Amino acid sequence: MKKIMIMGNWKMNLIADEVDELLSGLKSYPVKAGILAGAAPSYTWLLKGQEQFAETNWQLAAQNVYVKEKGAYTGEVSAPMLKSLGCNYTLVGHSERRQIFQETEEAIREKIAILLAHEIKPILCLGETEEERNSGRAEEVVARQLREGLAALPKGTKLFPIAYEPVWAIGTGKHCDPQTAADMMVFIRQELAQAQQQFDLSELLLLYGGSVNGKNFQGYLETDQIDGALVGGASLKAEDFIAIIKVAEDFLHE
Ligand code: 13P
C-alpha cells in the first residue's frame, strides 16, 4: 500500500535552541504505519536530527547537496556526508534554489544522479510562477521541468517523490485550490507514463507544496490524486506539523 508522505522543509530557519525544541516535539509523536513523516533541517542541524530521530520512524532529509563526491569545494556538502548523517531524502530543484541561486536543470540532473548513487531518494520539486500560470503555461513549464530533471536517468529507474509546488502558493498563504493541484498531478502521472525511459512508478509519491496547513490538507487528500505534502511554514512548530500528520492518519482510517 502506498504511504502518505508529510515532509517539512525548514528552509533557512531556526537556531540551535529552537531546533532542539522542535525535534523533541516531533520525536515525541510516534509516526504511525502508513505515514512517512520527516523533516529537512539546514545542514547545520542534520546531526541533531539524526540523534533525535534515531530509533523512531521519523525520516531525515537534507535541503540540498553538491554534485561531487568530495574534494576542494569549499562550503559544499556531499551525498556521502548526507548518507553518513542518516539522511534518506534530499530536496532537489526547489523553486527558491532555481530562482535565487540560479540552479540549472543540468545541476538538478547531477544532484539526482549523485543522490541515487548513494541510495538517497531525491524529492524533485517542480512548479510554475504566477505569471506562467496566468499566461496558460503551467503544464508546459511543469512538463519541461519534469522532462529535463529526469532526462539522464536510465530506463526503468524507480522514481522517487515528486513535489508540485506552484511558486505563487509558496509562503503566501494563498494555497492552490485542491482540484487545480489534483489536475496537475494527473498531468504529471500522464507525462511520466509516456516517458521513453519506462520508469518504475511503483513507489512514486506525488506531493503538493504551497501554504499547506492542518486546515487545508484534507482537501488535497480527498482528491485521491495527492500522496502527501511538502510543508514550509507549518513545519516550524511541532504542533502545526503534527496537526497535518493527524489529518493524514484520519484520512487513512476513514
Ligand atoms: P510554505 O508551506 O511555507 O508555503 O512552503 C512550501 C515550500 O516551499 C516547501 O518546500
Short mmCIF file of C-alpha atoms and ligand atoms in Angstrom, two decimals:
data_model
loop_
_atom_site.label_atom_id
_atom_site.label_comp_id
_atom_site.label_asym_id
_atom_site.label_seq_id
_atom_site.Cartn_x
_atom_site.Cartn_y
_atom_site.Cartn_z
CA MET A 1 0.00 0.00 0.00
CA LYS A 2 1.19 3.48 -0.83
CA LYS A 3 2.01 5.74 2.05
CA ILE A 4 1.16 9.38 2.67
CA MET A 5 4.29 11.48 2.96
CA ILE A 6 4.44 14.66 5.01
CA MET A 7 7.85 16.30 4.71
CA GLY A 8 8.78 19.52 6.47
CA ASN A 9 11.15 21.87 4.67
CA TRP A 10 12.51 24.12 7.38
CA LYS A 11 14.36 26.28 4.83
CA MET A 12 16.87 28.70 6.44
CA ASN A 13 15.07 28.97 9.77
CA LEU A 14 15.65 28.19 13.45
CA ILE A 15 18.69 28.46 15.70
CA ALA A 16 20.06 25.76 17.99
CA ASP A 17 17.64 26.02 20.92
CA GLU A 18 14.65 26.26 18.64
CA VAL A 19 15.82 23.20 16.75
CA ASP A 20 16.12 21.20 19.98
CA GLU A 21 12.59 22.16 20.94
CA LEU A 22 11.14 21.31 17.53
CA LEU A 23 12.97 17.99 17.21
CA SER A 24 11.94 16.88 20.67
CA GLY A 25 8.33 17.85 19.92
CA LEU A 26 8.39 15.85 16.70
CA LYS A 27 10.08 12.78 18.06
CA SER A 28 7.63 12.53 20.94
CA TYR A 29 4.94 11.91 18.33
CA PRO A 30 5.06 8.30 17.12
CA VAL A 31 4.65 8.12 13.36
CA LYS A 32 2.02 5.52 12.55
CA ALA A 33 2.03 2.84 9.86
CA GLY A 34 1.03 4.25 6.50
CA ILE A 35 2.62 7.64 7.13
CA LEU A 36 6.08 8.79 6.04
CA ALA A 37 6.78 11.86 8.14
CA GLY A 38 10.06 13.70 8.09
CA ALA A 39 11.97 16.92 8.38
CA ALA A 40 14.54 18.66 6.22
CA PRO A 41 16.56 20.91 8.54
CA SER A 42 19.52 23.02 7.47
CA TYR A 43 22.81 21.12 7.13
CA THR A 44 23.89 22.53 10.50
CA TRP A 45 21.15 20.61 12.29
CA LEU A 46 21.26 17.28 10.49
CA LEU A 47 23.38 15.71 13.22
CA LYS A 48 20.84 16.76 15.83
CA GLY A 49 18.14 15.32 13.59
CA GLN A 50 19.99 12.05 13.27
CA GLU A 51 20.41 11.81 17.04
CA GLN A 52 16.83 12.74 17.87
CA PHE A 53 15.20 10.59 15.20
CA ALA A 54 17.31 7.50 15.98
CA GLU A 55 15.04 4.59 16.83
CA THR A 56 11.94 6.46 15.66
CA ASN A 57 10.11 6.25 12.34
CA TRP A 58 10.88 9.88 11.55
CA GLN A 59 12.65 10.45 8.23
CA LEU A 60 15.56 12.83 7.89
CA ALA A 61 16.05 14.86 4.72
CA ALA A 62 18.54 17.46 3.51
CA GLN A 63 17.57 20.58 1.61
CA ASN A 64 20.41 20.43 -0.90
CA VAL A 65 23.54 18.53 -1.94
CA TYR A 66 26.60 19.21 -4.06
CA VAL A 67 27.20 17.23 -7.22
CA LYS A 68 30.71 15.93 -6.44
CA GLU A 69 31.74 13.08 -4.16
CA LYS A 70 34.41 15.01 -2.29
CA GLY A 71 37.32 17.40 -2.76
CA ALA A 72 38.18 21.08 -2.95
CA TYR A 73 34.66 22.56 -2.97
CA THR A 74 34.75 24.93 -0.02
CA GLY A 75 31.39 25.35 1.67
CA GLU A 76 29.66 22.43 -0.03
CA VAL A 77 28.18 19.22 1.37
CA SER A 78 28.35 15.85 -0.40
CA ALA A 79 25.94 12.96 -0.79
CA PRO A 80 28.23 10.59 1.20
CA MET A 81 28.20 13.12 4.06
CA LEU A 82 24.40 13.22 3.99
CA LYS A 83 24.24 9.45 3.89
CA SER A 84 26.53 9.18 6.90
CA LEU A 85 24.21 11.55 8.76
CA GLY A 86 21.29 9.23 8.20
CA CYS A 87 19.54 11.28 5.51
CA ASN A 88 17.28 9.16 3.40
CA TYR A 89 15.81 12.00 1.31
CA THR A 90 17.11 15.26 -0.17
CA LEU A 91 15.18 18.07 -1.83
CA VAL A 92 16.27 18.90 -5.37
CA GLY A 93 15.16 21.72 -7.63
CA HIS A 94 13.19 23.75 -5.10
CA SER A 95 11.96 26.96 -6.72
CA GLU A 96 13.98 29.01 -4.25
CA ARG A 97 17.13 27.31 -5.46
CA ARG A 98 16.12 27.66 -9.09
CA GLN A 99 15.28 31.37 -8.70
CA ILE A 100 17.63 32.74 -6.05
CA PHE A 101 20.64 30.52 -6.71
CA GLN A 102 20.15 30.09 -10.45
CA GLU A 103 20.17 26.33 -10.13
CA THR A 104 20.14 24.88 -13.65
CA GLU A 105 18.42 21.79 -15.00
CA GLU A 106 21.88 20.31 -15.52
CA ALA A 107 22.77 20.78 -11.85
CA ILE A 108 19.43 19.25 -10.88
CA ARG A 109 20.16 16.18 -13.03
CA GLU A 110 23.61 15.84 -11.48
CA LYS A 111 22.23 16.14 -7.97
CA ILE A 112 19.63 13.46 -8.64
CA ALA A 113 22.33 11.18 -10.04
CA ILE A 114 24.70 11.54 -7.11
CA LEU A 115 21.91 11.07 -4.59
CA LEU A 116 20.69 7.88 -6.26
CA ALA A 117 24.28 6.62 -6.41
CA HIS A 118 24.34 6.91 -2.62
CA GLU A 119 20.89 5.47 -2.09
CA ILE A 120 19.34 8.73 -1.01
CA LYS A 121 15.91 9.45 -2.50
CA PRO A 122 15.64 12.83 -4.20
CA ILE A 123 12.42 14.79 -3.76
CA LEU A 124 12.24 16.62 -7.07
CA CYS A 125 10.39 19.94 -6.80
CA LEU A 126 8.56 21.48 -9.76
CA GLY A 127 6.15 24.33 -10.25
CA GLU A 128 5.18 27.32 -12.31
CA THR A 129 5.26 31.01 -11.39
CA GLU A 130 2.12 33.12 -11.18
CA GLU A 131 2.93 34.76 -14.48
CA GLU A 132 3.38 31.36 -16.15
CA ARG A 133 0.04 30.14 -14.81
CA ASN A 134 -1.77 33.32 -15.80
CA SER A 135 -0.47 33.02 -19.31
CA GLY A 136 -1.70 29.43 -19.59
CA ARG A 137 1.75 27.84 -19.48
CA ALA A 138 1.61 25.96 -16.16
CA GLU A 139 1.52 22.49 -17.72
CA GLU A 140 4.17 23.35 -20.26
CA VAL A 141 6.54 24.55 -17.52
CA VAL A 142 5.94 21.56 -15.28
CA ALA A 143 6.36 19.14 -18.20
CA ARG A 144 9.65 20.76 -19.13
CA GLN A 145 11.00 20.68 -15.55
CA LEU A 146 9.96 17.06 -15.26
CA ARG A 147 11.49 16.03 -18.58
CA GLU A 148 14.73 17.92 -18.02
CA GLY A 149 15.14 16.82 -14.41
CA LEU A 150 14.70 13.15 -15.26
CA ALA A 151 16.43 13.19 -18.65
CA ALA A 152 19.65 11.44 -17.60
CA LEU A 153 18.01 8.58 -15.72
CA PRO A 154 18.40 5.09 -17.15
CA LYS A 155 15.48 3.09 -18.42
CA GLY A 156 13.31 1.57 -15.72
CA THR A 157 14.58 3.82 -12.89
CA LYS A 158 12.40 3.55 -9.82
CA LEU A 159 11.02 7.03 -9.30
CA PHE A 160 11.17 8.91 -6.05
CA PRO A 161 8.82 11.55 -4.61
CA ILE A 162 8.00 14.49 -6.86
CA ALA A 163 6.59 17.66 -5.32
CA TYR A 164 4.39 20.03 -7.28
CA GLU A 165 4.87 23.41 -5.66
CA PRO A 166 3.35 26.30 -7.60
CA VAL A 167 5.66 29.21 -6.87
CA TRP A 168 2.74 31.59 -6.27
CA ALA A 169 1.45 29.37 -3.45
CA ILE A 170 4.74 29.12 -1.54
CA GLY A 171 4.87 31.14 1.65
CA THR A 172 1.96 33.32 0.53
CA GLY A 173 -0.93 31.76 2.45
CA LYS A 174 -2.65 31.51 -0.98
CA HIS A 175 -2.75 27.74 -1.26
CA CYS A 176 -3.55 26.25 -4.65
CA ASP A 177 -7.10 25.03 -4.84
CA PRO A 178 -7.06 21.21 -4.40
CA GLN A 179 -8.71 20.46 -7.74
CA THR A 180 -6.12 22.56 -9.61
CA ALA A 181 -3.33 20.70 -7.79
CA ALA A 182 -5.02 17.35 -8.47
CA ASP A 183 -5.31 18.18 -12.19
CA MET A 184 -1.58 18.86 -12.28
CA MET A 185 -0.89 15.53 -10.57
CA VAL A 186 -2.95 13.74 -13.23
CA PHE A 187 -0.94 15.57 -15.87
CA ILE A 188 2.39 14.65 -14.20
CA ARG A 189 1.35 10.98 -14.00
CA GLN A 190 0.43 11.02 -17.69
CA GLU A 191 3.75 12.59 -18.63
CA LEU A 192 5.65 10.01 -16.58
CA ALA A 193 3.66 7.12 -18.00
CA GLN A 194 4.54 8.28 -21.52
CA ALA A 195 8.24 8.88 -20.83
CA GLN A 196 10.59 6.96 -23.05
CA GLN A 197 12.52 5.64 -20.06
CA GLN A 198 9.59 3.48 -18.90
CA PHE A 199 10.09 4.49 -15.31
CA ASP A 200 9.13 2.22 -12.46
CA LEU A 201 6.31 4.19 -10.86
CA SER A 202 5.55 1.68 -8.11
CA GLU A 203 6.96 3.92 -5.39
CA LEU A 204 6.15 7.27 -6.94
CA LEU A 205 4.66 9.73 -4.49
CA LEU A 206 3.23 12.99 -5.78
CA LEU A 207 3.35 15.69 -3.14
CA TYR A 208 1.71 19.08 -3.11
CA GLY A 209 3.54 22.03 -1.57
CA GLY A 210 2.48 25.64 -1.04
CA SER A 211 0.87 27.03 2.13
CA VAL A 212 -0.25 23.62 3.38
CA ASN A 213 -1.60 23.55 6.93
CA GLY A 214 -3.72 21.41 9.21
CA LYS A 215 -6.87 23.11 7.95
CA ASN A 216 -6.44 22.77 4.20
CA PHE A 217 -4.58 19.47 3.85
CA GLN A 218 -7.67 17.27 3.97
CA GLY A 219 -8.96 18.86 0.75
CA TYR A 220 -5.87 17.69 -1.12
CA LEU A 221 -6.09 14.12 0.15
CA GLU A 222 -9.77 13.97 -0.78
CA THR A 223 -8.92 14.45 -4.45
CA ASP A 224 -7.29 10.99 -4.34
CA GLN A 225 -4.54 12.27 -6.62
CA ILE A 226 -2.17 13.61 -3.98
CA ASP A 227 0.10 11.36 -1.94
CA GLY A 228 1.33 13.90 0.56
CA ALA A 229 2.67 17.35 1.26
CA LEU A 230 5.90 19.30 1.31
CA VAL A 231 5.39 21.82 4.06
CA GLY A 232 7.31 25.02 4.73
CA GLY A 233 5.96 27.48 7.31
CA ALA A 234 3.72 24.98 9.09
CA SER A 235 6.69 22.64 9.67
CA LEU A 236 8.44 25.03 12.04
CA LYS A 237 6.23 24.30 15.06
CA ALA A 238 5.74 20.72 16.20
CA GLU A 239 2.03 21.20 16.93
CA ASP A 240 1.33 22.69 13.49
CA PHE A 241 3.21 19.93 11.71
CA ILE A 242 1.66 17.16 13.79
CA ALA A 243 -1.78 18.61 13.02
CA ILE A 244 -1.08 17.91 9.33
CA ILE A 245 0.09 14.38 10.10
CA LYS A 246 -3.10 13.75 12.06
CA VAL A 247 -5.18 14.78 9.05
CA ALA A 248 -3.34 12.12 7.02
CA GLU A 249 -3.88 9.49 9.72
CA ASP A 250 -7.60 10.25 9.90
CA PHE A 251 -7.81 10.08 6.11
CA LEU A 252 -6.19 6.64 6.07
CA HIS A 253 -8.64 5.34 8.64
CA GLU A 254 -11.80 6.75 7.11
P1 13P B 1 5.10 27.03 2.59
O1 13P B 1 4.41 25.82 3.18
O2 13P B 1 5.66 27.94 3.63
O3 13P B 1 4.22 27.71 1.59
O4 13P B 1 6.38 26.49 1.79
C1 13P B 1 6.21 25.47 0.87
C2 13P B 1 7.55 25.03 0.42
O5 13P B 1 8.27 25.74 -0.27
C3 13P B 1 8.02 23.71 0.86
O6 13P B 1 9.15 23.31 0.15
#
